[in-house]
Short mmCIF file of C-alpha atoms in Angstrom, two decimals:
data_model
loop_
_atom_site.label_atom_id
_atom_site.label_comp_id
_atom_site.label_asym_id
_atom_site.label_seq_id
_atom_site.Cartn_x
_atom_site.Cartn_y
_atom_site.Cartn_z
CA ALA A 1 90.40 112.22 113.92
CA LYS A 2 90.04 109.60 116.58
CA LYS A 3 93.89 109.38 117.05
CA VAL A 4 94.18 113.13 117.45
CA ARG A 5 91.30 113.22 119.84
CA ASN A 6 92.92 110.47 121.99
CA GLY A 7 96.39 112.07 122.05
CA LYS A 8 97.92 109.51 119.64
CA GLU A 9 100.45 110.53 117.19
CA THR A 10 99.43 109.99 113.48
CA ASP A 11 101.81 108.71 110.80
CA PRO A 12 102.26 109.81 106.99
CA TYR A 13 99.63 107.29 106.03
CA GLN A 14 96.97 108.85 108.10
CA ARG A 15 97.90 112.41 106.96
CA ILE A 16 97.86 111.42 103.37
CA MET A 17 94.44 110.26 103.89
CA VAL A 18 93.40 113.49 105.48
CA GLY A 19 94.67 115.38 102.37
CA LEU A 20 92.71 112.92 100.10
CA SER A 21 89.55 113.35 102.24
CA ILE A 22 89.73 117.03 102.20
CA SER A 23 90.11 117.19 98.35
CA ASP A 24 87.24 114.72 97.97
CA VAL A 25 85.02 116.83 100.26
CA LEU A 26 85.69 119.92 98.25
CA LEU A 27 84.94 118.22 94.99
CA SER A 28 81.84 116.47 96.24
CA PHE A 29 80.34 119.57 98.02
CA PHE A 30 80.97 122.20 95.36
CA TRP A 31 80.45 120.16 92.28
CA PHE A 32 77.80 117.43 93.22
CA PHE A 33 76.03 118.82 96.19
CA LEU A 34 75.67 122.45 95.38
CA GLY A 35 75.22 121.51 91.60
CA THR A 36 73.11 123.82 89.64
CA TRP A 37 72.51 126.20 92.70
CA MET A 38 75.88 127.97 91.87
CA VAL A 39 75.02 128.20 88.19
CA PRO A 40 73.97 131.76 87.04
CA LYS A 41 70.05 131.91 87.19
CA GLU A 42 69.82 133.44 83.77
CA THR A 43 70.96 129.93 82.31
CA GLY A 44 67.70 128.65 83.02
CA TRP A 45 68.80 125.40 84.79
CA LEU A 46 66.61 123.99 87.46
CA TRP A 47 67.32 125.50 90.91
CA ALA A 48 70.06 127.87 89.36
CA VAL A 49 70.22 130.80 91.64
CA GLY A 50 73.92 131.76 91.38
CA ASN A 51 75.86 134.40 89.57
CA THR A 52 79.10 134.64 87.65
CA SER A 53 81.11 134.80 90.98
CA SER A 54 79.52 131.64 92.42
CA CYS A 55 80.05 129.93 89.07
CA SER A 56 83.86 130.81 89.34
CA ALA A 57 83.93 129.58 92.93
CA GLN A 58 82.31 126.22 91.97
CA GLY A 59 84.74 125.53 89.05
CA PHE A 60 87.72 126.55 91.21
CA PHE A 61 87.18 124.27 94.14
CA ALA A 62 85.91 121.49 92.09
CA LEU A 63 89.20 121.49 89.94
CA PHE A 64 91.23 121.85 93.18
CA GLY A 65 89.58 118.94 94.77
CA GLY A 66 89.56 116.71 91.50
CA PHE A 67 93.37 117.12 90.98
CA GLY A 68 94.07 116.94 94.68
CA GLU A 69 92.36 113.56 95.22
CA LEU A 70 94.05 112.15 92.13
CA LEU A 71 97.59 113.22 93.35
CA TYR A 72 96.98 111.93 96.97
CA GLN A 73 95.95 108.66 95.66
CA ALA A 74 99.32 108.41 94.01
CA ALA A 75 100.84 109.54 97.27
CA ILE A 76 99.35 106.41 98.97
CA SER A 77 101.01 104.16 96.46
CA LEU A 78 104.34 105.95 96.95
CA ASN A 79 104.20 105.60 100.73
CA ILE A 80 103.52 101.96 100.56
CA LEU A 81 106.22 101.42 97.78
CA LEU A 82 108.97 103.13 99.83
CA LEU A 83 107.97 101.39 103.05
CA ILE A 84 107.76 97.88 101.78
CA VAL A 85 109.94 97.58 98.65
CA PHE A 86 112.69 100.04 99.81
CA GLY A 87 112.72 99.39 103.31
CA TRP A 88 111.90 102.82 104.63
CA LYS A 89 110.41 103.59 108.03
CA GLN A 90 107.52 106.02 108.58
CA GLU A 91 109.85 108.34 110.36
CA ARG A 92 112.22 108.68 107.43
CA PHE A 93 109.32 109.18 104.98
CA SER A 94 107.98 111.99 107.10
CA LYS A 95 111.43 113.69 107.28
CA LYS A 96 112.43 113.32 103.65
CA VAL A 97 109.37 113.13 101.46
CA GLU A 98 106.13 114.05 103.28
CA LYS A 99 106.47 117.83 103.59
CA PRO A 100 107.79 118.45 99.99
CA MET A 101 105.16 116.05 98.74
CA HIS A 102 102.37 117.93 100.38
CA PHE A 103 103.77 121.20 99.14
CA ILE A 104 104.10 119.99 95.59
CA ILE A 105 100.64 118.61 95.46
CA ILE A 106 98.83 121.67 97.01
CA ALA A 107 101.07 124.27 94.69
CA PHE A 108 100.47 122.27 91.71
CA VAL A 109 96.74 122.03 92.07
CA LEU A 110 96.36 125.68 93.18
CA VAL A 111 98.25 126.85 90.17
CA LEU A 112 95.95 124.69 87.86
CA ALA A 113 92.81 126.14 89.58
CA ILE A 114 94.03 129.71 89.52
CA ILE A 115 94.87 129.92 85.74
CA PRO A 116 91.33 129.40 84.53
CA LEU A 117 90.13 131.86 87.25
CA ALA A 118 92.43 134.42 85.91
CA TYR A 119 91.28 134.04 82.34
CA GLU A 120 87.46 133.80 83.19
CA THR A 121 87.34 130.13 81.85
CA TYR A 122 85.07 128.79 84.53
CA ASN A 123 81.59 128.99 83.10
CA PRO A 124 78.28 127.20 83.02
CA GLY A 125 78.29 123.69 81.38
CA CYS A 126 75.78 120.90 81.63
CA GLY A 127 74.31 121.87 85.00
CA GLN A 128 77.67 122.74 86.77
CA CYS A 129 80.21 125.33 86.11
CA ASN A 130 83.58 123.98 84.88
CA ILE A 131 86.38 124.87 82.60
CA THR A 132 84.77 125.74 79.36
CA PRO A 133 84.60 128.87 77.20
CA LEU A 134 81.25 130.52 76.97
CA TRP A 135 80.02 130.96 73.49
CA GLY A 136 77.61 133.47 72.36
CA LYS A 137 76.51 135.66 69.45
CA CYS A 138 79.43 137.68 67.88
CA SER A 139 77.17 140.73 67.52
CA THR A 140 73.47 141.62 67.35
CA LYS A 141 73.54 141.53 63.55
CA ASP A 142 75.15 137.99 63.15
CA GLU A 143 72.66 135.50 64.19
CA GLY A 144 74.40 132.35 62.86
CA GLU A 145 77.93 132.93 63.84
CA LEU A 146 79.21 132.28 67.45
CA CYS A 147 82.17 133.55 69.19
CA ILE A 148 83.64 133.13 72.70
CA VAL A 149 82.22 135.85 74.78
CA ARG A 150 83.95 134.78 78.03
CA GLY A 151 86.91 132.53 78.82
CA ASN A 152 89.94 131.26 76.78
CA GLU A 153 89.82 128.25 74.43
CA GLN A 154 93.58 127.68 74.80
CA VAL A 155 93.38 127.60 78.50
CA PHE A 156 90.60 124.99 78.28
CA THR A 157 92.71 122.78 75.98
CA VAL A 158 95.77 123.04 78.06
CA ILE A 159 94.11 122.20 81.32
CA LEU A 160 92.03 119.30 79.60
CA ASN A 161 95.26 117.70 78.28
CA ILE A 162 97.04 118.14 81.68
CA GLY A 163 94.00 116.47 83.27
CA GLY A 164 93.91 113.48 80.94
CA ALA A 165 97.80 113.05 81.11
CA SER A 166 97.71 113.19 84.95
CA ILE A 167 95.00 110.64 85.14
CA LEU A 168 96.84 108.28 82.80
CA ILE A 169 100.21 108.80 84.58
CA VAL A 170 98.70 108.15 88.02
CA LEU A 171 96.84 105.00 86.67
CA ILE A 172 100.16 103.55 85.43
CA PHE A 173 102.10 104.57 88.43
CA CYS A 174 99.50 103.05 90.84
CA THR A 175 99.24 99.69 88.77
CA VAL A 176 103.14 99.41 88.61
CA VAL A 177 103.41 100.01 92.27
CA MET A 178 100.65 97.40 93.01
CA VAL A 179 102.49 94.77 90.89
CA TRP A 180 105.95 95.69 92.34
CA VAL A 181 104.59 95.38 95.94
CA TYR A 182 102.80 92.19 95.24
CA LEU A 183 105.92 90.46 93.87
CA HIS A 184 108.14 91.78 96.56
CA VAL A 185 105.69 90.65 99.22
CA ARG A 186 105.38 87.26 97.53
CA ARG A 187 109.16 86.64 97.49
CA GLN A 188 109.37 87.54 101.10
CA GLU A 189 106.56 85.13 101.91
CA MET A 190 108.29 82.35 99.95
CA ARG A 191 111.38 83.01 101.68
CA ASN A 192 109.72 82.75 105.01
CA ARG A 193 108.28 79.34 103.98
CA ARG A 194 111.71 78.12 102.86
CA TYR A 195 113.46 78.89 106.05
CA ASN A 196 112.19 77.41 109.45
CA PHE A 197 110.99 80.45 111.25
CA GLY A 198 108.09 78.62 113.02
CA ILE A 199 104.65 77.65 111.85
CA SER A 200 102.88 80.53 113.76
CA ASN A 201 105.32 83.07 112.57
CA ASN A 202 104.79 82.07 108.79
CA ALA A 203 101.04 82.09 109.33
CA ASP A 204 101.32 85.57 110.67
CA ASN A 205 103.38 86.75 107.80
CA HIS A 206 101.05 85.08 105.28
CA ARG A 207 97.90 86.94 106.61
CA GLU A 208 99.83 90.20 106.83
CA SER A 209 101.16 89.97 103.27
CA ARG A 210 97.52 89.03 101.97
CA ARG A 211 96.29 92.06 103.89
CA ILE A 212 98.65 94.36 102.46
CA ARG A 213 98.23 93.13 98.99
CA LYS A 214 94.32 93.33 99.29
CA ILE A 215 94.42 96.91 100.49
CA LEU A 216 96.75 98.19 97.78
CA PHE A 217 94.79 96.35 95.14
CA LEU A 218 91.51 97.85 96.38
CA TYR A 219 92.90 101.38 96.29
CA THR A 220 94.10 101.04 92.77
CA LEU A 221 90.81 99.31 91.75
CA SER A 222 88.77 102.26 93.22
CA LEU A 223 90.83 104.57 91.09
CA TYR A 224 90.19 102.56 87.83
CA VAL A 225 86.49 102.36 88.81
CA SER A 226 86.19 106.09 89.17
CA TYR A 227 88.46 107.45 86.44
CA GLY A 228 88.25 104.67 83.93
CA PRO A 229 84.79 105.69 82.71
CA TRP A 230 85.69 109.40 82.77
CA LEU A 231 88.60 108.71 80.39
CA PHE A 232 86.41 106.58 78.20
CA ALA A 233 83.89 109.45 78.07
CA VAL A 234 86.64 112.06 77.25
CA PHE A 235 88.30 110.04 74.38
CA ILE A 236 85.19 108.25 73.00
CA GLY A 237 82.41 110.56 73.93
CA GLY A 238 78.59 109.92 73.69
CA PRO A 239 75.76 110.78 76.11
CA ILE A 240 75.62 107.26 77.79
CA SER A 241 79.39 107.13 78.58
CA GLU A 242 79.22 110.68 79.91
CA SER A 243 76.26 109.82 82.06
CA ILE A 244 78.02 106.85 83.54
CA SER A 245 81.14 108.86 84.25
CA ASP A 246 79.19 111.64 85.88
CA THR A 247 77.55 109.06 88.17
CA ILE A 248 80.82 107.09 89.17
CA PHE A 249 83.37 109.89 89.06
CA PRO A 250 82.25 111.32 92.50
CA LEU A 251 82.48 108.09 94.28
CA LEU A 252 86.26 107.86 94.54
CA GLY A 253 86.25 109.25 98.23
CA PHE A 254 83.44 106.71 99.07
CA TRP A 255 85.48 103.72 97.72
CA ASN A 256 88.56 104.87 99.54
CA MET A 257 86.58 105.25 102.72
CA LEU A 258 85.46 101.64 102.48
CA VAL A 259 89.01 100.47 101.88
CA TYR A 260 90.46 102.46 104.65
CA PHE A 261 87.93 101.08 107.23
CA LEU A 262 87.99 97.60 105.95
CA PRO A 263 90.55 96.16 108.46
CA ASN A 264 88.37 97.53 111.44
CA CYS A 265 85.40 95.93 109.89
CA LEU A 266 87.04 92.54 109.18
CA LYS A 267 88.36 92.72 112.89
CA TYR A 268 84.74 93.34 113.97
CA GLN A 269 83.74 90.35 112.10
CA ARG A 270 86.30 88.15 113.77
CA ASP A 271 85.18 89.37 117.26
CA HIS A 272 81.59 89.00 116.34
CA PRO A 273 81.12 85.69 114.22
CA GLY A 274 78.17 85.62 111.82
CA THR A 275 78.06 89.51 111.37
CA TRP A 276 77.59 90.68 107.78
CA LEU A 277 80.22 93.03 106.37
CA VAL A 278 77.53 95.74 105.93
CA THR A 279 76.60 95.45 109.49
CA ALA A 280 80.21 95.61 110.54
CA TYR A 281 80.78 98.95 108.51
CA PHE A 282 77.73 100.33 110.16
CA GLN A 283 79.00 99.50 113.69
CA VAL A 284 82.50 100.84 112.97
CA LEU A 285 81.41 104.05 111.23
CA ARG A 286 78.54 105.08 113.53
CA PRO A 287 79.23 107.48 116.40
CA ALA A 288 79.70 105.88 119.79
CA PRO A 289 76.24 105.64 121.32
CA CYS A 290 75.37 107.32 124.61
CA ALA A 291 74.78 105.01 127.58
CA TRP A 292 71.60 106.69 129.05
CA SER A 293 70.98 106.59 132.74
CA PRO A 294 67.59 105.71 134.27
CA SER A 295 66.79 109.29 134.74
CA GLY A 296 67.13 109.88 131.05
CA MET A 297 70.47 111.82 131.21
CA CYS A 298 73.56 110.88 129.34
CA ALA A 299 75.81 109.04 131.64
CA GLY A 300 78.81 108.94 129.31
CA GLN A 301 79.61 107.20 126.15
CA LYS A 302 80.01 103.58 125.61
CA GLU A 303 83.38 102.23 125.01
CA GLU A 304 84.48 102.89 121.45
CA LEU A 305 85.46 99.94 119.09
CA GLU A 306 89.18 99.36 119.11
CA ASP A 307 91.03 100.01 115.94
CA ALA A 308 92.37 97.07 113.88
CA PRO A 309 96.22 96.92 114.11
CA GLU A 310 98.04 98.97 111.56
CA MET A 311 99.53 97.38 108.31
CA ASN A 312 102.79 96.00 109.66
CA PHE A 313 105.11 97.11 106.83
CA ALA A 314 108.24 96.26 108.96
CA LYS A 315 107.72 92.47 108.40
CA PHE A 316 108.45 92.86 104.80
CA ASN A 317 111.14 95.69 104.92
CA THR A 318 113.93 93.37 103.74
CA THR A 319 116.32 95.90 102.20
CA ASN A 320 118.36 96.67 105.28
CA GLU A 321 117.34 93.48 107.25
CA GLN A 322 119.82 92.22 109.83
CA PRO A 323 118.59 88.92 111.22
CA ALA A 324 119.56 88.22 114.79
CA THR A 325 120.20 84.44 113.86
CA ILE A 326 121.24 82.63 110.60
CA PRO A 327 118.10 81.04 109.26
CA VAL A 328 118.21 77.34 108.89
CA ASP A 329 116.93 75.78 105.77
CA SER A 330 114.03 73.40 106.70
CA ALA A 331 115.36 70.77 104.31
CA THR A 332 118.89 70.83 105.87
CA GLN A 333 117.46 70.76 109.34
CA ASN A 334 115.36 67.50 108.30
CA ASN A 335 118.46 65.87 106.98
CA ASP A 336 120.43 66.54 110.18
CA LEU A 337 117.58 65.16 112.23
CA GLU A 338 117.51 61.90 110.17
CA GLU A 339 121.36 61.52 110.61
CA SER A 340 121.05 61.84 114.29
CA VAL A 341 118.25 59.27 114.41
CA ASN A 342 120.34 56.92 112.50
CA LEU A 343 123.38 57.39 114.73
CA LYS A 344 121.31 56.67 117.82
CA ILE A 345 120.02 53.45 116.16
#
């Protein structure tokens, strides 16, 4: 948002984060913030003031946001993989991958969210409306037997299986990408150490490689922390595991926000030695304060904190690298130096 406000062009990485943020806002707002307010009041849940339509709306947007943030998490890993390992530029990613990627993600989650809506399978569950068939008495005469009075059990089973498979696929994909990028960056770092490119250049590459590996690792870790307990609750079950998953699951957007702003916070710590990381986050995330004039009027805003430099993927794009000069092996250079000294002696 700051780049758009200042007239700066955004890149695919920022636009992917926008899609991820929108998906997380939809999930958090409709599922966790509104909560029981959208549940039909006849269910008896605390603060339940909704109806069937509001219940369907809650389930629709929660499913749309949940699948959306999961797929955009995979999109972040795909973006970093193509840039670092395969030597792409952001311009190439934007032209060949970004538009189809956004279209596929939005179309996929939209279809998944519409199917339960068409079959009336968004119904009250445990305090929220989700994909579940609504059970009730088969007739006024049969008191013990229950039947599905609203929804479709097959739709519930299919969507549940698609959700579990999607989470497993994304977890595996993001893990493979993290390891792949780590090994690639590590090899490039060893290459820079082997050849004499200068001490300062090697130090800069080392810092940048550690930064990229840390960011990708933290993104993947946030995915495991949020969806790991949910998978455990689905396959193992139990009230304790379900309570833990319900508490941690909505925090994926919060973890991603912390990872996204981490470079700016570390830069603030370098500029202000002795600052705690929590304080750095507060300074980076808070709105720019107003500089008040003696008369009590706002005389303009204080200068905003500068963003940390973007992750420099180009340093590690070695697929199509064309070095301007032939690198000299440091060991060979030392031998040549020794021979020249001997000749002089």
